[in-house]
Coordinates of C-alpha atoms and ligand atoms in Angstrom, one line a residue:
M5 CA 165.8 142.5 92.5
T6 CA 165.3 139.9 95.2
P7 CA 162.6 137.5 94.1
L8 CA 159.8 136.5 96.6
W9 CA 161.3 133.1 96.9
S10 CA 165.0 133.9 97.5
G11 CA 165.1 132.4 101.0
R12 CA 165.3 128.9 99.6
F13 CA 168.5 129.6 97.7
D14 CA 172.3 130.1 98.4
T15 CA 172.9 132.3 95.5
A16 CA 171.2 135.1 93.6
P17 CA 169.4 133.9 90.4
D18 CA 171.2 133.8 87.2
A19 CA 170.4 137.2 85.7
A20 CA 169.6 135.9 82.2
A21 CA 167.5 133.1 83.5
F22 CA 165.6 135.4 85.8
E23 CA 165.0 137.8 83.0
F24 CA 163.9 134.8 80.8
G25 CA 161.3 133.8 83.4
A26 CA 160.1 137.3 84.3
S27 CA 156.6 138.3 83.1
F28 CA 156.3 141.8 84.5
Q29 CA 156.8 143.4 81.1
F30 CA 153.5 141.9 79.9
D31 CA 151.6 141.0 83.0
R32 CA 151.7 144.6 84.2
R33 CA 148.5 144.8 82.3
L34 CA 147.0 142.9 85.2
F35 CA 148.1 145.6 87.7
E36 CA 144.6 146.9 88.4
D37 CA 143.2 143.4 88.9
D38 CA 146.1 142.3 91.0
V39 CA 145.4 145.2 93.4
T40 CA 141.7 144.5 93.4
G41 CA 142.3 140.9 94.2
S42 CA 144.8 141.8 97.0
V43 CA 142.4 144.3 98.6
A44 CA 139.7 141.6 98.7
W45 CA 142.2 139.1 100.1
A46 CA 143.3 141.4 102.9
R47 CA 139.7 141.8 103.9
A48 CA 139.1 138.1 103.7
L49 CA 142.2 137.5 105.9
A50 CA 140.8 140.0 108.5
T51 CA 137.4 138.3 108.5
A52 CA 139.2 135.0 109.0
G53 CA 141.0 136.5 112.0
V54 CA 144.4 136.2 110.3
L55 CA 144.9 140.0 110.1
S56 CA 143.6 142.5 112.6
R57 CA 141.1 145.0 111.2
D58 CA 143.6 147.7 111.5
E59 CA 146.3 145.8 109.6
A60 CA 143.8 145.0 106.8
R61 CA 142.8 148.7 106.7
Q62 CA 146.4 149.8 106.4
I63 CA 147.0 147.3 103.6
E64 CA 143.9 148.4 101.8
Q65 CA 144.9 152.0 102.1
A66 CA 148.4 151.3 100.8
L67 CA 147.0 149.3 97.9
T68 CA 144.5 152.0 97.0
E69 CA 147.3 154.6 97.0
I70 CA 149.4 152.3 94.8
L71 CA 146.5 151.8 92.4
E72 CA 145.9 155.5 92.1
R73 CA 149.6 156.1 91.4
G74 CA 149.6 153.4 88.8
R75 CA 146.4 154.8 87.2
S76 CA 147.6 158.4 87.0
D77 CA 151.1 157.4 85.8
P78 CA 151.4 154.1 83.9
S79 CA 155.2 154.4 84.0
F80 CA 154.9 153.9 87.8
V81 CA 154.0 150.3 87.0
D82 CA 157.5 149.3 86.2
G83 CA 160.7 147.8 87.7
S84 CA 162.8 144.7 87.7
D85 CA 160.3 142.7 89.6
E86 CA 159.6 139.1 88.5
D87 CA 155.9 139.7 87.9
V88 CA 153.1 142.1 88.7
H89 CA 152.3 140.2 91.9
S90 CA 155.8 140.7 93.2
F91 CA 155.7 144.3 92.2
V92 CA 152.5 145.1 94.1
E93 CA 153.6 143.1 97.1
R94 CA 157.0 144.9 97.1
L95 CA 155.3 148.3 97.1
V96 CA 153.0 147.3 100.0
V97 CA 156.0 146.0 102.0
E98 CA 158.0 149.2 101.2
R99 CA 155.1 151.2 102.7
L100 CA 154.1 149.1 105.6
G101 CA 157.0 146.8 106.5
D102 CA 155.9 143.7 108.5
I103 CA 152.2 144.4 108.1
G104 CA 152.7 144.3 104.3
R105 CA 154.6 141.0 104.7
R106 CA 151.4 139.5 106.1
L107 CA 149.4 140.1 102.9
H108 CA 150.5 136.9 101.1
T109 CA 149.4 134.6 104.0
G110 CA 147.6 131.6 102.8
R111 CA 147.8 132.7 99.2
S112 CA 149.9 131.6 96.2
R113 CA 150.8 133.4 93.0
N114 CA 149.3 130.4 91.2
E115 CA 145.8 131.4 92.2
Q116 CA 146.7 135.1 92.1
V117 CA 147.5 135.0 88.4
S118 CA 144.3 133.1 87.8
V119 CA 142.2 135.5 89.7
D120 CA 143.8 138.4 88.0
L121 CA 143.3 137.1 84.5
R122 CA 139.7 136.1 85.3
L123 CA 139.0 139.6 86.7
Y124 CA 140.7 141.1 83.7
L125 CA 138.6 139.2 81.2
M126 CA 135.4 139.8 83.1
R127 CA 135.9 143.5 82.8
R128 CA 137.4 143.6 79.3
I129 CA 135.0 141.3 77.5
P130 CA 131.9 143.6 77.8
P131 CA 133.6 146.5 75.9
L132 CA 134.6 144.0 73.1
Q133 CA 131.0 142.8 72.9
R134 CA 129.8 146.4 72.7
D135 CA 132.3 147.1 69.8
I136 CA 131.1 144.0 68.0
A137 CA 127.5 145.1 68.4
R138 CA 128.5 148.4 66.9
V139 CA 129.7 146.7 63.8
A140 CA 126.4 144.9 63.7
A141 CA 124.7 148.3 64.0
A142 CA 126.6 149.7 61.1
L143 CA 125.6 146.6 59.0
A144 CA 122.0 147.0 60.1
A145 CA 122.1 150.7 59.1
Q146 CA 123.4 149.7 55.6
A147 CA 120.6 147.2 55.4
S148 CA 118.0 149.9 56.1
L149 CA 119.6 152.3 53.7
S150 CA 119.6 149.8 50.9
G151 CA 115.8 149.7 50.9
D152 CA 114.5 147.3 48.2
A153 CA 117.8 147.2 46.2
L154 CA 118.8 143.9 44.8
M155 CA 122.1 142.1 44.3
P156 CA 123.1 138.5 43.5
A157 CA 123.9 136.1 46.3
F158 CA 126.7 133.7 45.5
T159 CA 127.4 130.1 45.9
H160 CA 130.8 128.7 44.8
F161 CA 131.5 132.4 44.2
R162 CA 129.2 132.2 41.1
P163 CA 126.1 134.4 41.0
A164 CA 123.4 132.1 42.4
Q165 CA 120.1 133.9 43.1
P166 CA 118.8 137.4 43.5
V167 CA 118.6 138.7 47.1
L168 CA 117.9 142.1 48.8
V169 CA 121.1 144.0 49.5
A170 CA 119.7 144.2 53.0
H171 CA 119.7 140.4 53.2
F172 CA 123.4 140.4 52.4
F173 CA 124.2 142.9 55.2
L174 CA 122.1 141.0 57.7
A175 CA 123.9 137.8 56.7
H176 CA 127.0 139.4 58.3
V177 CA 125.1 140.5 61.4
A178 CA 124.0 136.9 62.2
P179 CA 127.5 135.5 62.9
L180 CA 128.5 138.6 64.9
R181 CA 125.5 138.0 67.1
R182 CA 126.8 134.5 67.7
D183 CA 130.2 135.9 68.5
H184 CA 128.6 138.3 71.0
E185 CA 127.1 135.2 72.7
R186 CA 130.3 133.3 72.6
L187 CA 132.1 136.1 74.4
A188 CA 129.4 136.1 77.0
A189 CA 130.0 132.4 77.5
A190 CA 133.7 133.0 77.8
R191 CA 133.1 135.6 80.4
A192 CA 130.8 133.3 82.3
E193 CA 133.5 130.7 82.2
A194 CA 136.0 133.1 83.7
D195 CA 133.5 134.0 86.4
A196 CA 134.7 131.6 89.1
L197 CA 136.8 132.6 92.1
P198 CA 140.0 130.5 92.3
L199 CA 141.3 132.1 95.6
G200 CA 141.2 129.7 98.5
S201 CA 143.0 127.1 96.2
G202 CA 146.4 128.0 97.7
A203 CA 149.4 126.8 95.6
V204 CA 147.5 123.6 94.8
A205 CA 145.9 122.0 97.8
G206 CA 143.7 124.8 99.3
T207 CA 144.4 127.1 102.1
S208 CA 144.7 126.4 105.9
Y209 CA 143.1 129.6 106.9
P210 CA 139.3 129.8 107.4
I211 CA 138.7 132.0 104.3
D212 CA 135.0 132.6 103.5
V213 CA 135.4 132.0 99.8
E214 CA 131.7 132.6 99.0
A215 CA 131.9 136.1 100.6
L216 CA 135.2 136.7 98.9
A217 CA 133.7 135.7 95.5
R218 CA 130.8 138.1 96.0
H219 CA 133.1 140.9 97.0
L220 CA 135.1 140.5 93.8
G221 CA 132.0 140.2 91.6
F222 CA 132.3 136.4 91.0
S223 CA 129.1 134.4 90.9
R224 CA 130.7 131.2 92.0
V225 CA 133.8 129.5 93.4
V226 CA 136.0 126.9 91.5
A227 CA 135.3 123.3 92.3
N228 CA 138.8 121.9 92.9
S229 CA 142.1 123.5 93.9
I230 CA 144.4 121.3 91.8
D231 CA 142.3 122.0 88.7
A232 CA 142.0 125.7 89.6
S233 CA 145.8 126.1 89.6
S234 CA 146.2 124.9 86.0
D235 CA 142.8 125.7 84.5
R236 CA 143.1 128.1 81.6
D237 CA 140.0 126.8 79.8
F238 CA 138.4 130.2 80.2
A239 CA 141.4 131.9 78.5
A240 CA 141.2 129.3 75.6
S241 CA 137.4 130.0 75.3
F242 CA 138.1 133.7 75.1
L243 CA 140.7 133.0 72.4
Y244 CA 138.3 130.9 70.6
A245 CA 135.6 133.6 70.7
C246 CA 138.2 136.1 69.5
A247 CA 139.5 133.8 66.7
I248 CA 136.0 133.0 65.3
T249 CA 135.0 136.7 65.5
M250 CA 138.1 137.5 63.5
V251 CA 137.2 134.7 61.0
H252 CA 133.8 136.5 60.6
L253 CA 135.4 139.9 60.2
S254 CA 137.8 138.4 57.7
R255 CA 135.0 137.0 55.7
L256 CA 133.1 140.3 55.7
A257 CA 136.4 142.0 54.7
E258 CA 136.8 139.5 51.9
D259 CA 133.2 140.1 50.6
L260 CA 133.8 143.8 50.6
I261 CA 137.2 143.6 49.0
I262 CA 135.6 141.7 46.1
L263 CA 132.3 143.5 45.9
C264 CA 133.9 147.0 46.0
G265 CA 136.6 145.9 43.5
D266 CA 136.6 147.0 39.9
E267 CA 134.9 143.8 38.6
Y268 CA 131.8 144.1 40.7
R269 CA 131.6 147.6 42.1
F270 CA 128.4 146.9 43.9
F271 CA 129.7 149.1 46.7
E272 CA 132.1 152.0 46.8
L273 CA 134.7 152.3 49.6
S274 CA 135.2 155.7 50.9
D275 CA 138.5 157.4 49.9
A276 CA 139.3 158.0 53.5
L277 CA 139.4 154.2 54.1
S278 CA 141.3 153.3 51.0
T279 CA 145.0 153.5 50.2
G280 CA 146.9 154.4 47.0
S281 CA 149.8 152.9 45.2
S282 CA 153.3 154.4 45.3
M283 CA 153.7 153.5 41.6
M284 CA 150.3 153.0 39.9
P285 CA 148.4 156.2 40.1
Q286 CA 145.0 154.6 39.3
K287 CA 144.9 152.3 42.3
K288 CA 142.4 152.5 45.1
N289 CA 143.3 149.7 47.5
P290 CA 141.3 148.3 50.4
D291 CA 144.3 148.0 52.7
P292 CA 142.4 148.3 56.0
L293 CA 140.1 145.3 55.0
E294 CA 143.1 143.3 53.8
L295 CA 144.8 143.9 57.2
V296 CA 141.6 142.7 59.0
R297 CA 141.7 139.5 56.8
G298 CA 145.4 139.1 57.5
K299 CA 145.2 139.7 61.2
S300 CA 142.7 136.8 61.6
G301 CA 145.8 134.6 61.3
R302 CA 147.2 136.1 64.5
A303 CA 144.0 135.5 66.4
I304 CA 143.7 131.9 65.3
G305 CA 147.4 131.4 66.1
H306 CA 146.9 132.5 69.7
L307 CA 144.2 129.9 70.2
I308 CA 146.3 127.1 68.8
A309 CA 149.3 128.3 70.8
L310 CA 147.5 128.2 74.1
L311 CA 145.9 124.8 73.4
T312 CA 149.3 123.4 72.5
T313 CA 150.8 124.9 75.7
M314 CA 148.0 123.3 77.8
K315 CA 147.8 119.9 76.3
G316 CA 150.9 118.3 77.8
L317 CA 150.8 119.7 81.3
P318 CA 150.8 117.5 84.3
S319 CA 148.2 118.5 87.0
G320 CA 148.7 121.6 89.1
Y321 CA 150.4 124.9 88.1
N322 CA 153.3 124.8 85.7
K323 CA 155.2 127.8 84.5
D324 CA 154.3 127.0 80.9
L325 CA 151.0 128.7 81.8
Q326 CA 152.7 132.0 81.9
E327 CA 152.6 131.8 78.1
D328 CA 148.8 132.4 78.2
K329 CA 148.8 136.1 78.8
Q330 CA 150.5 137.6 75.7
G331 CA 148.2 135.7 73.4
V332 CA 145.2 136.8 75.3
F333 CA 146.3 140.5 75.3
D334 CA 147.2 140.4 71.7
A335 CA 144.0 138.7 70.6
E336 CA 142.0 141.4 72.5
D337 CA 144.0 144.2 70.9
T338 CA 143.8 142.7 67.5
L339 CA 140.0 142.2 67.8
A340 CA 139.5 145.7 69.2
G341 CA 141.5 147.3 66.4
C342 CA 139.7 145.3 63.7
V343 CA 136.2 145.9 64.9
A344 CA 136.9 149.6 65.0
V345 CA 138.2 149.7 61.4
V346 CA 135.5 147.4 60.0
R347 CA 132.8 149.5 61.6
S348 CA 134.2 152.6 59.9
V349 CA 134.5 150.9 56.5
V350 CA 130.9 149.5 56.7
G351 CA 129.5 152.8 57.9
S352 CA 131.1 154.6 54.9
L353 CA 130.1 152.2 52.1
T354 CA 127.9 153.6 49.3
L355 CA 125.7 151.3 47.2
N356 CA 126.0 151.4 43.4
R357 CA 122.4 150.3 43.0
D358 CA 122.6 150.0 39.2
R359 CA 125.6 147.7 39.2
A360 CA 124.3 145.5 42.0
E361 CA 120.8 145.1 40.4
S362 CA 122.0 144.5 36.9
A363 CA 124.1 141.6 38.2
A364 CA 121.0 140.2 39.9
S365 CA 119.2 139.2 36.8
G366 CA 119.8 137.0 33.8
L367 CA 120.5 133.3 34.0
L368 CA 120.5 133.3 37.8
L369 CA 116.7 133.3 37.5
A370 CA 116.9 129.7 36.3
T371 CA 115.6 128.3 39.6
D372 CA 112.6 130.6 39.4
V373 CA 111.9 129.3 35.8
A374 CA 112.0 125.8 37.2
D375 CA 109.7 126.8 40.0
Y376 CA 107.3 128.2 37.5
L377 CA 107.1 124.8 35.8
V378 CA 106.7 123.1 39.2
G379 CA 103.7 125.5 39.8
R380 CA 102.2 124.0 36.6
G381 CA 102.5 120.4 37.8
V382 CA 105.9 119.5 36.3
P383 CA 108.0 117.4 38.8
F384 CA 111.0 119.4 39.9
R385 CA 113.7 117.1 38.6
R386 CA 112.1 117.2 35.2
A387 CA 111.7 121.0 35.4
H388 CA 115.4 121.3 36.3
E389 CA 116.3 119.3 33.2
V390 CA 114.1 121.5 30.9
V391 CA 115.5 124.7 32.3
G392 CA 119.0 123.3 32.2
G393 CA 118.6 122.7 28.5
L394 CA 117.3 126.3 28.0
V395 CA 120.3 127.7 30.0
R396 CA 122.7 125.7 27.8
K397 CA 121.2 127.2 24.7
L398 CA 121.0 130.7 26.1
A399 CA 124.6 130.6 27.4
A400 CA 125.9 129.4 24.1
E401 CA 124.1 132.3 22.3
S402 CA 125.1 134.8 25.0
R403 CA 121.4 135.6 25.7
D404 CA 119.2 135.4 28.7
F405 CA 115.6 134.5 29.6
G406 CA 114.2 137.9 28.7
S407 CA 115.2 137.5 25.0
L408 CA 113.2 134.2 24.5
S409 CA 110.2 134.4 22.2
L410 CA 107.0 132.5 23.3
D411 CA 107.8 130.0 20.6
E412 CA 111.2 129.3 22.1
W413 CA 109.6 128.9 25.5
H414 CA 107.1 126.5 24.1
A415 CA 109.8 124.6 22.3
A416 CA 111.3 123.9 25.8
S417 CA 108.0 123.0 27.4
D418 CA 104.3 123.5 26.5
R419 CA 103.6 124.4 30.1
F420 CA 105.2 127.8 29.6
D421 CA 102.5 130.5 29.2
T422 CA 102.6 134.2 28.3
D423 CA 102.9 135.2 31.9
I424 CA 106.4 133.6 32.1
V425 CA 108.0 136.9 31.0
S426 CA 106.5 138.9 33.9
R427 CA 107.1 136.1 36.3
V428 CA 110.8 135.8 35.7
T429 CA 112.4 138.8 37.2
A430 CA 114.7 139.3 40.1
R431 CA 112.1 141.2 42.1
V432 CA 109.5 138.6 41.6
S433 CA 112.1 135.9 42.6
V434 CA 112.9 137.7 45.8
G435 CA 109.2 138.4 46.6
A436 CA 108.3 134.7 46.0
K437 CA 110.4 133.4 48.9
R438 CA 108.3 132.1 51.7
T439 CA 110.4 131.3 54.8
P440 CA 111.3 133.6 57.7
Q441 CA 115.1 133.3 57.0
S442 CA 114.7 134.0 53.3
T443 CA 115.3 137.2 51.3
A444 CA 111.5 137.9 51.0
P445 CA 111.1 141.6 51.7
A446 CA 108.7 141.1 54.6
A447 CA 111.0 138.5 56.1
V448 CA 114.0 140.7 55.8
E449 CA 112.1 143.6 57.3
A450 CA 111.1 141.4 60.3
R451 CA 114.7 140.2 60.8
L452 CA 115.9 143.8 60.6
A453 CA 113.3 144.9 63.2
E454 CA 114.4 142.0 65.5
V455 CA 118.1 143.0 65.0
R456 CA 117.3 146.6 65.9
Q457 CA 115.6 145.4 69.1
W458 CA 118.6 143.3 70.0
L459 CA 120.9 146.2 69.3
A460 CA 118.8 148.5 71.5
G461 CA 119.3 146.0 74.3
V462 CA 123.1 145.6 73.9
V463 CA 124.3 149.0 72.8
G464 CA 121.4 151.2 73.8
Ligands
LIG1 N1 154.0 134.9 86.3 C1 153.3 133.7 86.6 C2 152.3 133.3 85.5 O1 152.1 134.0 84.7 C3 152.6 133.8 87.9 C4 152.5 132.6 88.7 C5 153.8 132.2 89.2 N2 153.8 131.0 90.0 C6 154.9 130.3 90.2 N3 154.8 129.3 91.0 N4 156.0 130.6 89.5 O2 151.8 132.2 85.5

């Protein structure tokens, strides 16, 4: 294969070094975007008077035919070319000869790879956002299904306070909504046309970059050609959005691994999404969730790898930047695979209401007992101390608040009255919450309604 730049050299490139530098095996994924960018460039060259209308039309026709071939037969997008840009240009030249050789006028692969990756992300981010919203929809459906069921919420992974099961599911919707926004921000960052930057200094042809941007669906043009040739911030932002989404999916997976496990069994994993052991017949393992948790490491790694690649680069394009693509593609694939499996797992969970509710009472009502005293004029710090003493006694005797006689309550504080027994239950605790972000049933209902409204807007 003769590289695009062979004219400068006496000898053919060293085969191994050429192979080492070639990116076609992975940047072929940008094939469609490369063709889209080239069609628009040919038109822009014609508008600028660099190509005749007829030449531009022939180039566009050839590119369209190449795109159709590549779409109907992915194995067509292959060869010993250095990269996808060289591949597409070679095919145009093979079809049109000298007319094809005019396509690269005023353009550099440095800006081409940037425009391709930007176009790629702009079209691939929305499906990822939709998939994330579908996980949120599965969580919201579980929140609805759980009705007024209760479970403990944890801090320090110790049972802390009773909450609605719905509140727990919505707690996993909230970060996914932020991820959805972060992906929108990454897309907005990619949304700038780099063409017109040339190799680094701009182009000498009168290209109407604003029109070209509109034609390609960009809402703006980059500010500086030197920066444009080496800017991969948009790719890093995408990787960050993927990495933190994976962190959230991993934490959801971790919650479900524990809460579906034998010790808690608040939820049951469907058999179809569990795995067995080759040796221990009793095992029902959450392998898909463990893999989601494990794969978060890959996504985080891709972000760190790109930032590390970027940090030492001098201004302008450097070949190091070629290392951006595999991480971007793998982060996308990893995230897409994980959202699909998490959505299935969440959708198939069943609630063991008795298990969840019985874990939501007992000593974790201590804060409510303290609040009862506060309601009777006791300063909170003092109430905390009184209830702490009660908890110490009850824990030592393996009892809980329900077993205390009125005398025992009074021994702790004369402010306790007969209504304390009916006031200290998990359901009263949940119903007593007053803020919109709390687990109070009316608050949770309102949040759920708002989540449903958001979902209707983003997934329909
Ligand atoms: N394959 C290259 C990349 O991914 C395309 C740009 C090549 N430019 C260059 N001057 N070698 O970054």
